[in-house]
């Protein structure tokens, strides 16, 4: 399977954490998490400001580590990541991540890759795009306890990238291991995503503006400014 490239049809406003269609007429795309949350698949109480900040720090650190295959990197093996600067609360999880990657001989092909479905109805970022024992697909990094919607998220990421493999990795576990989503479990989770997506679109078509919190027009998002600030960084992925 070819290397996934960032979807150039879509731009991501990192400050507001929102996705937009690049070409006019500009419109906002719902993120995958927003679809599942609005459909009631995700328990909103699961997320707090503290867990959100922790997750963000972890994903940023793991992404920098994962880019070691694409650029010159120090001999310490941490890629672009300055491991000593990582939050002490997160560092053990990053070290577990590196241990799993090296133990399983995983090749990280890309990190934090922007993807969208063919019809441009939703978008998301994949934590990592990996080659594991000859199978290529998305790897989803998780903290905390396992939740039923994690598989739904991963199934959506798999189908949008036409991947035959997809893995979950829970880094809070003492001995984290890759958990592959496949077979009937994949199909069950994919059906749940399709149902959630249908409910979201129904609400949107019936003018339920809570589907987009604080909805704003695409004219409020400056595509040219985005390109100048972020395209160079996106190319480094």
JSON list of C-alpha atoms in Angstrom, two decimals:
[
{"chain": "A", "resi": 1, "resn": "UNK", "atom": "CA", "xyz": [0.00, 0.00, 0.00]},
{"chain": "A", "resi": 2, "resn": "UNK", "atom": "CA", "xyz": [1.42, 3.45, -0.91]},
{"chain": "A", "resi": 3, "resn": "UNK", "atom": "CA", "xyz": [2.46, 5.96, 1.70]},
{"chain": "A", "resi": 4, "resn": "UNK", "atom": "CA", "xyz": [-0.47, 8.09, 2.83]},
{"chain": "A", "resi": 5, "resn": "UNK", "atom": "CA", "xyz": [-0.05, 11.76, 2.08]},
{"chain": "A", "resi": 6, "resn": "UNK", "atom": "CA", "xyz": [-1.84, 14.63, 3.84]},
{"chain": "A", "resi": 7, "resn": "UNK", "atom": "CA", "xyz": [-5.18, 15.22, 2.13]},
{"chain": "A", "resi": 8, "resn": "UNK", "atom": "CA", "xyz": [-4.62, 18.48, 0.25]},
{"chain": "A", "resi": 9, "resn": "UNK", "atom": "CA", "xyz": [-8.36, 18.98, -0.22]},
{"chain": "A", "resi": 10, "resn": "UNK", "atom": "CA", "xyz": [-8.66, 19.81, 3.47]},
{"chain": "A", "resi": 11, "resn": "UNK", "atom": "CA", "xyz": [-6.94, 22.26, 5.80]},
{"chain": "A", "resi": 12, "resn": "UNK", "atom": "CA", "xyz": [-6.76, 22.04, 9.56]},
{"chain": "A", "resi": 13, "resn": "UNK", "atom": "CA", "xyz": [-7.08, 25.01, 11.90]},
{"chain": "A", "resi": 14, "resn": "UNK", "atom": "CA", "xyz": [-4.92, 23.77, 14.78]},
{"chain": "A", "resi": 15, "resn": "UNK", "atom": "CA", "xyz": [-5.84, 26.62, 17.12]},
{"chain": "A", "resi": 16, "resn": "UNK", "atom": "CA", "xyz": [-9.57, 25.92, 16.90]},
{"chain": "A", "resi": 17, "resn": "UNK", "atom": "CA", "xyz": [-9.11, 22.23, 16.08]},
{"chain": "A", "resi": 18, "resn": "UNK", "atom": "CA", "xyz": [-11.38, 22.45, 13.03]},
{"chain": "A", "resi": 19, "resn": "UNK", "atom": "CA", "xyz": [-11.27, 21.11, 9.48]},
{"chain": "A", "resi": 20, "resn": "UNK", "atom": "CA", "xyz": [-12.18, 23.10, 6.36]},
{"chain": "A", "resi": 21, "resn": "UNK", "atom": "CA", "xyz": [-12.58, 22.31, 2.67]},
{"chain": "A", "resi": 22, "resn": "UNK", "atom": "CA", "xyz": [-9.82, 24.16, 0.85]},
{"chain": "A", "resi": 23, "resn": "UNK", "atom": "CA", "xyz": [-11.63, 25.08, -2.38]},
{"chain": "A", "resi": 24, "resn": "UNK", "atom": "CA", "xyz": [-14.66, 27.40, -2.58]},
{"chain": "A", "resi": 25, "resn": "UNK", "atom": "CA", "xyz": [-17.35, 27.22, -1.51]},
{"chain": "A", "resi": 26, "resn": "UNK", "atom": "CA", "xyz": [-15.53, 26.89, 1.79]},
{"chain": "A", "resi": 27, "resn": "UNK", "atom": "CA", "xyz": [-17.28, 24.83, 4.42]},
{"chain": "A", "resi": 28, "resn": "UNK", "atom": "CA", "xyz": [-16.39, 23.20, 7.67]},
{"chain": "A", "resi": 29, "resn": "UNK", "atom": "CA", "xyz": [-15.97, 19.45, 7.92]},
{"chain": "A", "resi": 30, "resn": "UNK", "atom": "CA", "xyz": [-16.80, 17.67, 11.16]},
{"chain": "A", "resi": 31, "resn": "UNK", "atom": "CA", "xyz": [-13.96, 15.83, 12.82]},
{"chain": "A", "resi": 32, "resn": "UNK", "atom": "CA", "xyz": [-14.34, 12.13, 13.53]},
{"chain": "A", "resi": 33, "resn": "UNK", "atom": "CA", "xyz": [-14.45, 12.65, 17.29]},
{"chain": "A", "resi": 34, "resn": "UNK", "atom": "CA", "xyz": [-17.13, 15.32, 16.93]},
{"chain": "A", "resi": 35, "resn": "UNK", "atom": "CA", "xyz": [-19.35, 12.98, 14.89]},
{"chain": "A", "resi": 36, "resn": "UNK", "atom": "CA", "xyz": [-19.08, 10.24, 17.50]},
{"chain": "A", "resi": 37, "resn": "UNK", "atom": "CA", "xyz": [-19.61, 12.66, 20.37]},
{"chain": "A", "resi": 38, "resn": "UNK", "atom": "CA", "xyz": [-22.69, 14.28, 18.82]},
{"chain": "A", "resi": 39, "resn": "UNK", "atom": "CA", "xyz": [-24.17, 10.86, 18.07]},
{"chain": "A", "resi": 40, "resn": "UNK", "atom": "CA", "xyz": [-23.73, 9.80, 21.69]},
{"chain": "A", "resi": 41, "resn": "UNK", "atom": "CA", "xyz": [-21.12, 7.13, 20.94]},
{"chain": "A", "resi": 42, "resn": "UNK", "atom": "CA", "xyz": [-18.46, 8.90, 23.01]},
{"chain": "A", "resi": 43, "resn": "UNK", "atom": "CA", "xyz": [-19.15, 9.59, 26.67]},
{"chain": "A", "resi": 44, "resn": "UNK", "atom": "CA", "xyz": [-18.27, 13.28, 27.04]},
{"chain": "A", "resi": 45, "resn": "UNK", "atom": "CA", "xyz": [-17.50, 12.82, 30.74]},
{"chain": "A", "resi": 46, "resn": "UNK", "atom": "CA", "xyz": [-14.55, 10.64, 29.67]},
{"chain": "A", "resi": 47, "resn": "UNK", "atom": "CA", "xyz": [-12.67, 13.78, 28.64]},
{"chain": "A", "resi": 48, "resn": "UNK", "atom": "CA", "xyz": [-11.46, 16.41, 31.09]},
{"chain": "A", "resi": 49, "resn": "UNK", "atom": "CA", "xyz": [-9.10, 19.31, 30.57]},
{"chain": "A", "resi": 50, "resn": "UNK", "atom": "CA", "xyz": [-6.38, 17.38, 32.38]},
{"chain": "A", "resi": 51, "resn": "UNK", "atom": "CA", "xyz": [-6.76, 14.23, 30.29]},
{"chain": "A", "resi": 52, "resn": "UNK", "atom": "CA", "xyz": [-6.96, 16.30, 27.11]},
{"chain": "A", "resi": 53, "resn": "UNK", "atom": "CA", "xyz": [-3.72, 18.14, 27.91]},
{"chain": "A", "resi": 54, "resn": "UNK", "atom": "CA", "xyz": [-2.01, 14.88, 28.81]},
{"chain": "A", "resi": 55, "resn": "UNK", "atom": "CA", "xyz": [-3.14, 13.25, 25.59]},
{"chain": "A", "resi": 56, "resn": "UNK", "atom": "CA", "xyz": [-1.98, 16.23, 23.52]},
{"chain": "A", "resi": 57, "resn": "UNK", "atom": "CA", "xyz": [1.48, 16.17, 25.10]},
{"chain": "A", "resi": 58, "resn": "UNK", "atom": "CA", "xyz": [1.78, 12.44, 24.53]},
{"chain": "A", "resi": 59, "resn": "UNK", "atom": "CA", "xyz": [0.73, 12.56, 20.89]},
{"chain": "A", "resi": 60, "resn": "UNK", "atom": "CA", "xyz": [3.06, 15.47, 20.13]},
{"chain": "A", "resi": 61, "resn": "UNK", "atom": "CA", "xyz": [6.00, 13.64, 21.70]},
{"chain": "A", "resi": 62, "resn": "UNK", "atom": "CA", "xyz": [5.22, 10.35, 19.92]},
{"chain": "A", "resi": 63, "resn": "UNK", "atom": "CA", "xyz": [4.84, 12.18, 16.60]},
{"chain": "A", "resi": 64, "resn": "UNK", "atom": "CA", "xyz": [8.28, 13.78, 16.95]},
{"chain": "A", "resi": 65, "resn": "UNK", "atom": "CA", "xyz": [9.79, 10.43, 17.82]},
{"chain": "A", "resi": 66, "resn": "UNK", "atom": "CA", "xyz": [8.08, 8.83, 14.83]},
{"chain": "A", "resi": 67, "resn": "UNK", "atom": "CA", "xyz": [9.56, 11.27, 12.34]},
{"chain": "A", "resi": 68, "resn": "UNK", "atom": "CA", "xyz": [13.04, 9.87, 12.87]},
{"chain": "A", "resi": 69, "resn": "UNK", "atom": "CA", "xyz": [12.78, 7.84, 9.64]},
{"chain": "A", "resi": 70, "resn": "UNK", "atom": "CA", "xyz": [12.36, 10.88, 7.39]},
{"chain": "A", "resi": 71, "resn": "UNK", "atom": "CA", "xyz": [15.02, 13.31, 8.54]},
{"chain": "A", "resi": 72, "resn": "UNK", "atom": "CA", "xyz": [18.51, 13.39, 10.02]},
{"chain": "A", "resi": 73, "resn": "UNK", "atom": "CA", "xyz": [18.22, 12.62, 13.69]},
{"chain": "A", "resi": 74, "resn": "UNK", "atom": "CA", "xyz": [20.50, 12.31, 16.72]},
{"chain": "A", "resi": 75, "resn": "UNK", "atom": "CA", "xyz": [22.18, 9.02, 17.49]},
{"chain": "A", "resi": 76, "resn": "UNK", "atom": "CA", "xyz": [20.15, 8.66, 20.68]},
{"chain": "A", "resi": 77, "resn": "UNK", "atom": "CA", "xyz": [17.31, 7.19, 18.60]},
{"chain": "A", "resi": 78, "resn": "UNK", "atom": "CA", "xyz": [14.67, 9.69, 19.69]},
{"chain": "A", "resi": 79, "resn": "UNK", "atom": "CA", "xyz": [14.33, 11.29, 16.28]},
{"chain": "A", "resi": 80, "resn": "UNK", "atom": "CA", "xyz": [13.27, 14.94, 16.46]},
{"chain": "A", "resi": 81, "resn": "UNK", "atom": "CA", "xyz": [12.14, 14.50, 20.05]},
{"chain": "A", "resi": 82, "resn": "UNK", "atom": "CA", "xyz": [14.20, 16.06, 22.83]},
{"chain": "A", "resi": 83, "resn": "UNK", "atom": "CA", "xyz": [13.27, 13.40, 25.36]},
{"chain": "A", "resi": 84, "resn": "UNK", "atom": "CA", "xyz": [14.59, 15.38, 28.35]},
{"chain": "A", "resi": 85, "resn": "UNK", "atom": "CA", "xyz": [12.11, 18.16, 27.59]},
{"chain": "A", "resi": 86, "resn": "UNK", "atom": "CA", "xyz": [9.07, 15.85, 27.72]},
{"chain": "A", "resi": 87, "resn": "UNK", "atom": "CA", "xyz": [6.63, 16.30, 30.61]},
{"chain": "A", "resi": 88, "resn": "UNK", "atom": "CA", "xyz": [7.67, 13.87, 33.38]},
{"chain": "A", "resi": 89, "resn": "UNK", "atom": "CA", "xyz": [4.06, 12.69, 33.60]},
{"chain": "A", "resi": 90, "resn": "UNK", "atom": "CA", "xyz": [4.13, 11.66, 29.95]},
{"chain": "A", "resi": 91, "resn": "UNK", "atom": "CA", "xyz": [7.71, 10.50, 29.50]},
{"chain": "A", "resi": 92, "resn": "UNK", "atom": "CA", "xyz": [7.14, 6.91, 30.77]},
{"chain": "A", "resi": 93, "resn": "UNK", "atom": "CA", "xyz": [4.40, 6.47, 28.17]},
{"chain": "A", "resi": 94, "resn": "UNK", "atom": "CA", "xyz": [6.64, 7.76, 25.38]},
{"chain": "A", "resi": 95, "resn": "UNK", "atom": "CA", "xyz": [9.35, 5.34, 26.49]},
{"chain": "A", "resi": 96, "resn": "UNK", "atom": "CA", "xyz": [6.84, 2.49, 26.39]},
{"chain": "A", "resi": 97, "resn": "UNK", "atom": "CA", "xyz": [5.87, 3.55, 22.89]},
{"chain": "A", "resi": 98, "resn": "UNK", "atom": "CA", "xyz": [9.48, 3.41, 21.73]},
{"chain": "A", "resi": 99, "resn": "UNK", "atom": "CA", "xyz": [9.90, 0.03, 23.41]},
{"chain": "A", "resi": 100, "resn": "UNK", "atom": "CA", "xyz": [6.90, -1.43, 21.53]},
{"chain": "A", "resi": 101, "resn": "UNK", "atom": "CA", "xyz": [8.05, 0.03, 18.20]},
{"chain": "A", "resi": 102, "resn": "UNK", "atom": "CA", "xyz": [11.53, -1.46, 18.59]},
{"chain": "A", "resi": 103, "resn": "UNK", "atom": "CA", "xyz": [10.38, -4.77, 20.10]},
{"chain": "A", "resi": 104, "resn": "UNK", "atom": "CA", "xyz": [7.90, -5.42, 17.28]},
{"chain": "A", "resi": 105, "resn": "UNK", "atom": "CA", "xyz": [10.21, -4.09, 14.52]},
{"chain": "A", "resi": 106, "resn": "UNK", "atom": "CA", "xyz": [7.56, -1.61, 13.40]},
{"chain": "A", "resi": 107, "resn": "UNK", "atom": "CA", "xyz": [8.32, 0.91, 10.68]},
{"chain": "A", "resi": 108, "resn": "UNK", "atom": "CA", "xyz": [6.60, 4.25, 11.25]},
{"chain": "A", "resi": 109, "resn": "UNK", "atom": "CA", "xyz": [5.78, 5.59, 7.79]},
{"chain": "A", "resi": 110, "resn": "UNK", "atom": "CA", "xyz": [4.03, 8.81, 8.82]},
{"chain": "A", "resi": 111, "resn": "UNK", "atom": "CA", "xyz": [2.70, 10.57, 11.90]},
{"chain": "A", "resi": 112, "resn": "UNK", "atom": "CA", "xyz": [-0.27, 12.87, 12.51]},
{"chain": "A", "resi": 113, "resn": "UNK", "atom": "CA", "xyz": [-1.51, 12.40, 8.96]},
{"chain": "A", "resi": 114, "resn": "UNK", "atom": "CA", "xyz": [-4.56, 14.40, 7.86]},
{"chain": "A", "resi": 115, "resn": "UNK", "atom": "CA", "xyz": [-7.14, 12.24, 6.05]},
{"chain": "A", "resi": 116, "resn": "UNK", "atom": "CA", "xyz": [-10.69, 12.77, 4.81]},
{"chain": "A", "resi": 117, "resn": "UNK", "atom": "CA", "xyz": [-13.28, 10.56, 3.16]},
{"chain": "A", "resi": 118, "resn": "UNK", "atom": "CA", "xyz": [-13.76, 10.67, -0.61]},
{"chain": "A", "resi": 119, "resn": "UNK", "atom": "CA", "xyz": [-17.03, 12.60, -0.39]},
{"chain": "A", "resi": 120, "resn": "UNK", "atom": "CA", "xyz": [-15.54, 15.21, 1.97]},
{"chain": "A", "resi": 121, "resn": "UNK", "atom": "CA", "xyz": [-18.07, 14.65, 4.74]},
{"chain": "A", "resi": 122, "resn": "UNK", "atom": "CA", "xyz": [-15.57, 14.29, 7.61]},
{"chain": "A", "resi": 123, "resn": "UNK", "atom": "CA", "xyz": [-11.87, 14.43, 8.42]},
{"chain": "A", "resi": 124, "resn": "UNK", "atom": "CA", "xyz": [-9.44, 13.35, 11.10]},
{"chain": "A", "resi": 125, "resn": "UNK", "atom": "CA", "xyz": [-5.78, 12.93, 11.98]},
{"chain": "A", "resi": 126, "resn": "UNK", "atom": "CA", "xyz": [-4.23, 9.49, 12.24]},
{"chain": "A", "resi": 127, "resn": "UNK", "atom": "CA", "xyz": [-1.72, 9.12, 15.07]},
{"chain": "A", "resi": 128, "resn": "UNK", "atom": "CA", "xyz": [0.62, 7.01, 12.97]},
{"chain": "A", "resi": 129, "resn": "UNK", "atom": "CA", "xyz": [0.70, 5.09, 9.69]},
{"chain": "A", "resi": 130, "resn": "UNK", "atom": "CA", "xyz": [2.82, 1.98, 10.17]},
{"chain": "A", "resi": 131, "resn": "UNK", "atom": "CA", "xyz": [4.17, -1.14, 8.53]},
{"chain": "A", "resi": 132, "resn": "UNK", "atom": "CA", "xyz": [3.88, -4.04, 10.95]},
{"chain": "A", "resi": 133, "resn": "UNK", "atom": "CA", "xyz": [5.04, -7.45, 9.74]},
{"chain": "A", "resi": 134, "resn": "UNK", "atom": "CA", "xyz": [4.19, -6.51, 6.16]},
{"chain": "A", "resi": 135, "resn": "UNK", "atom": "CA", "xyz": [0.74, -5.16, 7.02]},
{"chain": "A", "resi": 136, "resn": "UNK", "atom": "CA", "xyz": [0.21, -1.41, 6.55]},
{"chain": "A", "resi": 137, "resn": "UNK", "atom": "CA", "xyz": [-2.41, 0.66, 8.34]},
{"chain": "A", "resi": 138, "resn": "UNK", "atom": "CA", "xyz": [-3.22, 3.18, 11.08]},
{"chain": "A", "resi": 139, "resn": "UNK", "atom": "CA", "xyz": [-1.99, 2.93, 14.66]},
{"chain": "A", "resi": 140, "resn": "UNK", "atom": "CA", "xyz": [-4.14, 4.66, 17.28]},
{"chain": "A", "resi": 141, "resn": "UNK", "atom": "CA", "xyz": [-2.45, 5.62, 20.54]},
{"chain": "A", "resi": 142, "resn": "UNK", "atom": "CA", "xyz": [-4.61, 5.62, 23.67]},
{"chain": "A", "resi": 143, "resn": "UNK", "atom": "CA", "xyz": [-4.25, 6.53, 27.32]},
{"chain": "A", "resi": 144, "resn": "UNK", "atom": "CA", "xyz": [-6.46, 5.62, 30.23]},
{"chain": "A", "resi": 145, "resn": "UNK", "atom": "CA", "xyz": [-8.83, 2.67, 30.24]},
{"chain": "A", "resi": 146, "resn": "UNK", "atom": "CA", "xyz": [-10.17, 0.95, 27.16]},
{"chain": "A", "resi": 147, "resn": "UNK", "atom": "CA", "xyz": [-13.41, 2.41, 25.84]},
{"chain": "A", "resi": 148, "resn": "UNK", "atom": "CA", "xyz": [-15.86, 0.81, 23.39]},
{"chain": "A", "resi": 149, "resn": "UNK", "atom": "CA", "xyz": [-15.68, 3.73, 20.97]},
{"chain": "A", "resi": 150, "resn": "UNK", "atom": "CA", "xyz": [-11.95, 3.34, 20.42]},
{"chain": "A", "resi": 151, "resn": "UNK", "atom": "CA", "xyz": [-12.65, 0.55, 17.96]},
{"chain": "A", "resi": 152, "resn": "UNK", "atom": "CA", "xyz": [-15.26, 2.69, 16.21]},
{"chain": "A", "resi": 153, "resn": "UNK", "atom": "CA", "xyz": [-12.70, 5.46, 15.68]},
{"chain": "A", "resi": 154, "resn": "UNK", "atom": "CA", "xyz": [-10.13, 3.02, 14.35]},
{"chain": "A", "resi": 155, "resn": "UNK", "atom": "CA", "xyz": [-12.62, 1.31, 12.02]},
{"chain": "A", "resi": 156, "resn": "UNK", "atom": "CA", "xyz": [-13.44, 4.69, 10.47]},
{"chain": "A", "resi": 157, "resn": "UNK", "atom": "CA", "xyz": [-9.74, 5.47, 10.01]},
{"chain": "A", "resi": 158, "resn": "UNK", "atom": "CA", "xyz": [-9.21, 2.08, 8.38]},
{"chain": "A", "resi": 159, "resn": "UNK", "atom": "CA", "xyz": [-12.04, 2.37, 5.89]},
{"chain": "A", "resi": 160, "resn": "UNK", "atom": "CA", "xyz": [-11.18, 5.94, 4.86]},
{"chain": "A", "resi": 161, "resn": "UNK", "atom": "CA", "xyz": [-7.62, 4.87, 4.02]},
{"chain": "A", "resi": 162, "resn": "UNK", "atom": "CA", "xyz": [-8.60, 1.46, 2.58]},
{"chain": "A", "resi": 163, "resn": "UNK", "atom": "CA", "xyz": [-6.35, -0.22, 5.13]},
{"chain": "A", "resi": 164, "resn": "UNK", "atom": "CA", "xyz": [-6.70, -3.94, 5.78]},
{"chain": "A", "resi": 165, "resn": "UNK", "atom": "CA", "xyz": [-4.97, -3.60, 9.13]},
{"chain": "A", "resi": 166, "resn": "UNK", "atom": "CA", "xyz": [-5.39, -1.27, 12.08]},
{"chain": "A", "resi": 167, "resn": "UNK", "atom": "CA", "xyz": [-4.07, -1.35, 15.63]},
{"chain": "A", "resi": 168, "resn": "UNK", "atom": "CA", "xyz": [-4.81, 0.10, 19.06]},
{"chain": "A", "resi": 169, "resn": "UNK", "atom": "CA", "xyz": [-2.04, 0.66, 21.59]},
{"chain": "A", "resi": 170, "resn": "UNK", "atom": "CA", "xyz": [-2.90, 1.47, 25.22]},
{"chain": "A", "resi": 171, "resn": "UNK", "atom": "CA", "xyz": [0.18, 3.09, 26.70]},
{"chain": "A", "resi": 172, "resn": "UNK", "atom": "CA", "xyz": [-1.10, 3.25, 30.28]},
{"chain": "A", "resi": 173, "resn": "UNK", "atom": "CA", "xyz": [-0.97, -0.52, 30.49]},
{"chain": "A", "resi": 174, "resn": "UNK", "atom": "CA", "xyz": [2.08, -1.89, 32.31]},
{"chain": "A", "resi": 175, "resn": "UNK", "atom": "CA", "xyz": [2.95, -4.09, 29.31]},
{"chain": "A", "resi": 176, "resn": "UNK", "atom": "CA", "xyz": [1.32, -2.44, 26.30]},
{"chain": "A", "resi": 177, "resn": "UNK", "atom": "CA", "xyz": [0.81, -4.57, 23.22]},
{"chain": "A", "resi": 178, "resn": "UNK", "atom": "CA", "xyz": [-0.70, -4.00, 19.82]},
{"chain": "A", "resi": 179, "resn": "UNK", "atom": "CA", "xyz": [-4.35, -4.96, 19.47]},
{"chain": "A", "resi": 180, "resn": "UNK", "atom": "CA", "xyz": [-5.40, -5.51, 15.88]},
{"chain": "A", "resi": 181, "resn": "UNK", "atom": "CA", "xyz": [-8.92, -4.69, 14.75]},
{"chain": "A", "resi": 182, "resn": "UNK", "atom": "CA", "xyz": [-10.14, -7.17, 12.15]},
{"chain": "A", "resi": 183, "resn": "UNK", "atom": "CA", "xyz": [-12.89, -9.60, 11.17]},
{"chain": "A", "resi": 184, "resn": "UNK", "atom": "CA", "xyz": [-16.32, -9.33, 12.73]},
{"chain": "A", "resi": 185, "resn": "UNK", "atom": "CA", "xyz": [-15.08, -6.85, 15.34]},
{"chain": "A", "resi": 186, "resn": "UNK", "atom": "CA", "xyz": [-14.05, -4.49, 12.56]},
{"chain": "A", "resi": 187, "resn": "UNK", "atom": "CA", "xyz": [-17.43, -4.91, 10.85]},
{"chain": "A", "resi": 188, "resn": "UNK", "atom": "CA", "xyz": [-19.34, -4.31, 14.10]},
{"chain": "A", "resi": 189, "resn": "UNK", "atom": "CA", "xyz": [-17.41, -1.12, 14.80]},
{"chain": "A", "resi": 190, "resn": "UNK", "atom": "CA", "xyz": [-17.73, 0.05, 11.20]},
{"chain": "A", "resi": 191, "resn": "UNK", "atom": "CA", "xyz": [-21.51, -0.36, 11.36]},
{"chain": "A", "resi": 192, "resn": "UNK", "atom": "CA", "xyz": [-21.54, 1.70, 14.54]},
{"chain": "A", "resi": 193, "resn": "UNK", "atom": "CA", "xyz": [-19.60, 4.45, 12.79]},
{"chain": "A", "resi": 194, "resn": "UNK", "atom": "CA", "xyz": [-21.94, 4.42, 9.79]},
{"chain": "A", "resi": 195, "resn": "UNK", "atom": "CA", "xyz": [-24.92, 4.73, 12.14]},
{"chain": "A", "resi": 196, "resn": "UNK", "atom": "CA", "xyz": [-23.29, 7.61, 14.01]},
{"chain": "A", "resi": 197, "resn": "UNK", "atom": "CA", "xyz": [-22.43, 9.35, 10.76]},
{"chain": "A", "resi": 198, "resn": "UNK", "atom": "CA", "xyz": [-26.02, 8.98, 9.54]},
{"chain": "A", "resi": 199, "resn": "UNK", "atom": "CA", "xyz": [-27.39, 10.46, 12.75]},
{"chain": "A", "resi": 200, "resn": "UNK", "atom": "CA", "xyz": [-24.95, 13.36, 12.57]},
{"chain": "A", "resi": 201, "resn": "UNK", "atom": "CA", "xyz": [-25.90, 14.13, 8.96]},
{"chain": "A", "resi": 202, "resn": "UNK", "atom": "CA", "xyz": [-29.61, 13.89, 9.80]},
{"chain": "A", "resi": 203, "resn": "UNK", "atom": "CA", "xyz": [-29.20, 16.44, 12.58]},
{"chain": "A", "resi": 204, "resn": "UNK", "atom": "CA", "xyz": [-27.15, 18.69, 10.32]},
{"chain": "A", "resi": 205, "resn": "UNK", "atom": "CA", "xyz": [-29.68, 18.57, 7.48]},
{"chain": "A", "resi": 206, "resn": "UNK", "atom": "CA", "xyz": [-32.45, 19.41, 9.92]},
{"chain": "A", "resi": 207, "resn": "UNK", "atom": "CA", "xyz": [-30.59, 22.55, 10.97]},
{"chain": "A", "resi": 208, "resn": "UNK", "atom": "CA", "xyz": [-29.39, 21.34, 14.35]},
{"chain": "A", "resi": 209, "resn": "UNK", "atom": "CA", "xyz": [-26.49, 23.76, 14.65]},
{"chain": "A", "resi": 210, "resn": "UNK", "atom": "CA", "xyz": [-25.20, 22.12, 17.79]},
{"chain": "A", "resi": 211, "resn": "UNK", "atom": "CA", "xyz": [-23.49, 19.72, 15.37]},
{"chain": "A", "resi": 212, "resn": "UNK", "atom": "CA", "xyz": [-20.95, 22.50, 14.93]},
{"chain": "A", "resi": 213, "resn": "UNK", "atom": "CA", "xyz": [-20.35, 24.23, 18.23]},
{"chain": "A", "resi": 214, "resn": "UNK", "atom": "CA", "xyz": [-20.01, 27.98, 17.68]},
{"chain": "A", "resi": 215, "resn": "UNK", "atom": "CA", "xyz": [-20.51, 27.47, 13.94]},
{"chain": "A", "resi": 216, "resn": "UNK", "atom": "CA", "xyz": [-18.74, 29.99, 11.75]},
{"chain": "A", "resi": 217, "resn": "UNK", "atom": "CA", "xyz": [-18.52, 30.44, 8.00]},
{"chain": "A", "resi": 218, "resn": "UNK", "atom": "CA", "xyz": [-15.60, 29.32, 5.92]},
{"chain": "A", "resi": 219, "resn": "UNK", "atom": "CA", "xyz": [-14.95, 32.96, 5.09]},
{"chain": "A", "resi": 220, "resn": "UNK", "atom": "CA", "xyz": [-13.69, 33.40, 8.65]},
{"chain": "A", "resi": 221, "resn": "UNK", "atom": "CA", "xyz": [-10.83, 30.99, 7.99]},
{"chain": "A", "resi": 222, "resn": "UNK", "atom": "CA", "xyz": [-7.95, 32.45, 5.99]},
{"chain": "A", "resi": 223, "resn": "UNK", "atom": "CA", "xyz": [-6.75, 29.66, 3.68]},
{"chain": "A", "resi": 224, "resn": "UNK", "atom": "CA", "xyz": [-3.82, 31.67, 2.33]},
{"chain": "A", "resi": 225, "resn": "UNK", "atom": "CA", "xyz": [-2.57, 32.42, 5.83]},
{"chain": "A", "resi": 226, "resn": "UNK", "atom": "CA", "xyz": [-2.92, 28.76, 6.70]},
{"chain": "A", "resi": 227, "resn": "UNK", "atom": "CA", "xyz": [-0.87, 27.73, 3.69]},
{"chain": "A", "resi": 228, "resn": "UNK", "atom": "CA", "xyz": [1.98, 30.07, 4.51]},
{"chain": "A", "resi": 229, "resn": "UNK", "atom": "CA", "xyz": [2.14, 28.96, 8.15]},
{"chain": "A", "resi": 230, "resn": "UNK", "atom": "CA", "xyz": [1.48, 25.25, 7.98]},
{"chain": "A", "resi": 231, "resn": "UNK", "atom": "CA", "xyz": [2.12, 23.66, 4.59]},
{"chain": "A", "resi": 232, "resn": "UNK", "atom": "CA", "xyz": [5.86, 23.48, 5.20]},
{"chain": "A", "resi": 233, "resn": "UNK", "atom": "CA", "xyz": [5.26, 21.67, 8.49]},
{"chain": "A", "resi": 234, "resn": "UNK", "atom": "CA", "xyz": [2.76, 19.32, 6.83]},
{"chain": "A", "resi": 235, "resn": "UNK", "atom": "CA", "xyz": [5.31, 18.38, 4.17]},
{"chain": "A", "resi": 236, "resn": "UNK", "atom": "CA", "xyz": [7.70, 17.26, 6.91]},
{"chain": "A", "resi": 237, "resn": "UNK", "atom": "CA", "xyz": [5.23, 14.59, 8.00]}
]
